[in-house]
């Protein structure tokens, strides 16, 4: 405090490129002088005893650290804490990708593909072995609401961070390639369907519960059918009467009258009698 009080007011000077160069040279000189003052040392091999001592030191440091930690009060993990944690992970991922420099791409060989698949399988097995027992918690409406809000916020933030793109015209060549890809996808899907699904039946166990549900569905369908029938009983559908309908109706009425009164049978008998009479006149 006394030092700062005795310091008067100064005139700030801009940092020029010359000052930056001098500062860098001073840093380089300091580093060179520090390395020159270091004498020559004799490297010693790392023996098993040294490894043991190193591990013991690490264990002792860990134990002492845990002993110095006081008692704490556990706090429940709230949805807000989960949201902050996810945001921090996303920010860390973005910063990590920004700090990554330029790399030289290497071709993916079949051997690399095989090693990667093996690593994924080993990681999956090791992950499942390390899983402990968990207590399932019910999904409450509040948790569902928070989840939907987070999805909407994530979607909005994702769209805001999207840069502007340059639209490209859709040429006939692109249309042809798109149709070819769709045809290839359809053919592969059909082949896979024929090999895996087509011709194979899905077997379902006929349990007492299934039989009970089936009987209940039948009863419900019967009740619904009778209910609809009772509602529609006594009602009719009006039909527009046109001349053609009137003519057909009159013809049907005439046919019904002929069949009912026996007129057709009488006409047939009279025709038979007339034919018989004509035959007698010819022979007589």
CSV table of N, CA and C in Angstrom, one decimal, residues 1-2 12 17 23 48-49 79 85 108 110 130 132 144 159 191 218 237 242 249 253 280:
chain,number,residue,atom,x,y,z
A,1,UNK,N,0.8,-1.2,0.0
A,1,UNK,CA,0.0,0.0,0.0
A,1,UNK,C,0.9,1.3,0.0
A,2,UNK,N,2.0,1.3,0.9
A,2,UNK,CA,2.8,2.5,0.9
A,2,UNK,C,3.6,2.6,-0.4
A,12,UNK,N,1.0,7.0,-19.7
A,12,UNK,CA,1.0,5.7,-20.4
A,12,UNK,C,1.6,5.8,-21.8
A,17,UNK,N,5.7,-2.0,-31.9
A,17,UNK,CA,6.3,-3.3,-32.4
A,17,UNK,C,7.8,-3.4,-31.9
A,23,UNK,N,10.9,-7.2,-25.8
A,23,UNK,CA,10.4,-8.1,-24.8
A,23,UNK,C,10.6,-9.6,-25.1
A,48,UNK,N,12.8,-51.2,-10.4
A,48,UNK,CA,11.6,-51.6,-9.8
A,48,UNK,C,11.4,-51.0,-8.4
A,49,UNK,N,12.5,-50.8,-7.6
A,49,UNK,CA,12.4,-50.2,-6.3
A,49,UNK,C,11.9,-48.7,-6.4
A,79,UNK,N,-32.6,-30.7,-12.2
A,79,UNK,CA,-32.5,-30.5,-13.7
A,79,UNK,C,-31.7,-29.3,-14.1
A,85,UNK,N,-24.4,-28.7,-16.6
A,85,UNK,CA,-23.4,-29.7,-16.9
A,85,UNK,C,-23.3,-29.9,-18.4
A,108,UNK,N,-8.3,-44.8,-44.7
A,108,UNK,CA,-8.8,-45.8,-43.8
A,108,UNK,C,-8.6,-47.1,-44.5
A,110,UNK,N,-8.4,-51.5,-44.6
A,110,UNK,CA,-9.2,-52.5,-44.0
A,110,UNK,C,-8.7,-52.9,-42.6
A,130,UNK,N,-18.3,-52.8,-16.0
A,130,UNK,CA,-18.1,-51.8,-15.0
A,130,UNK,C,-19.4,-51.2,-14.5
A,132,UNK,N,-22.6,-50.7,-12.4
A,132,UNK,CA,-23.1,-51.1,-11.1
A,132,UNK,C,-24.6,-51.2,-11.2
A,144,UNK,N,-40.5,-34.5,-17.9
A,144,UNK,CA,-40.8,-34.5,-19.3
A,144,UNK,C,-40.9,-33.0,-19.8
A,159,UNK,N,-29.7,-23.8,-34.6
A,159,UNK,CA,-30.1,-23.1,-35.8
A,159,UNK,C,-29.4,-21.7,-35.8
A,191,UNK,N,-34.1,-56.6,-51.0
A,191,UNK,CA,-33.4,-57.8,-50.9
A,191,UNK,C,-33.3,-58.2,-49.4
A,218,UNK,N,-63.7,-59.0,-28.6
A,218,UNK,CA,-64.9,-59.5,-29.3
A,218,UNK,C,-66.2,-58.9,-28.7
A,237,UNK,N,-82.3,-43.7,-46.2
A,237,UNK,CA,-81.5,-42.9,-47.0
A,237,UNK,C,-82.3,-42.4,-48.2
A,242,UNK,N,-85.6,-40.1,-60.6
A,242,UNK,CA,-85.5,-39.5,-62.0
A,242,UNK,C,-86.4,-40.4,-62.9
A,249,UNK,N,-88.8,-48.8,-62.0
A,249,UNK,CA,-89.8,-49.2,-60.9
A,249,UNK,C,-91.1,-49.7,-61.5
A,253,UNK,N,-92.8,-53.4,-61.2
A,253,UNK,CA,-94.1,-53.6,-60.7
A,253,UNK,C,-95.0,-54.4,-61.6
A,280,UNK,N,-104.2,-79.2,-85.8
A,280,UNK,CA,-105.3,-79.9,-86.2
A,280,UNK,C,-105.9,-79.5,-87.5
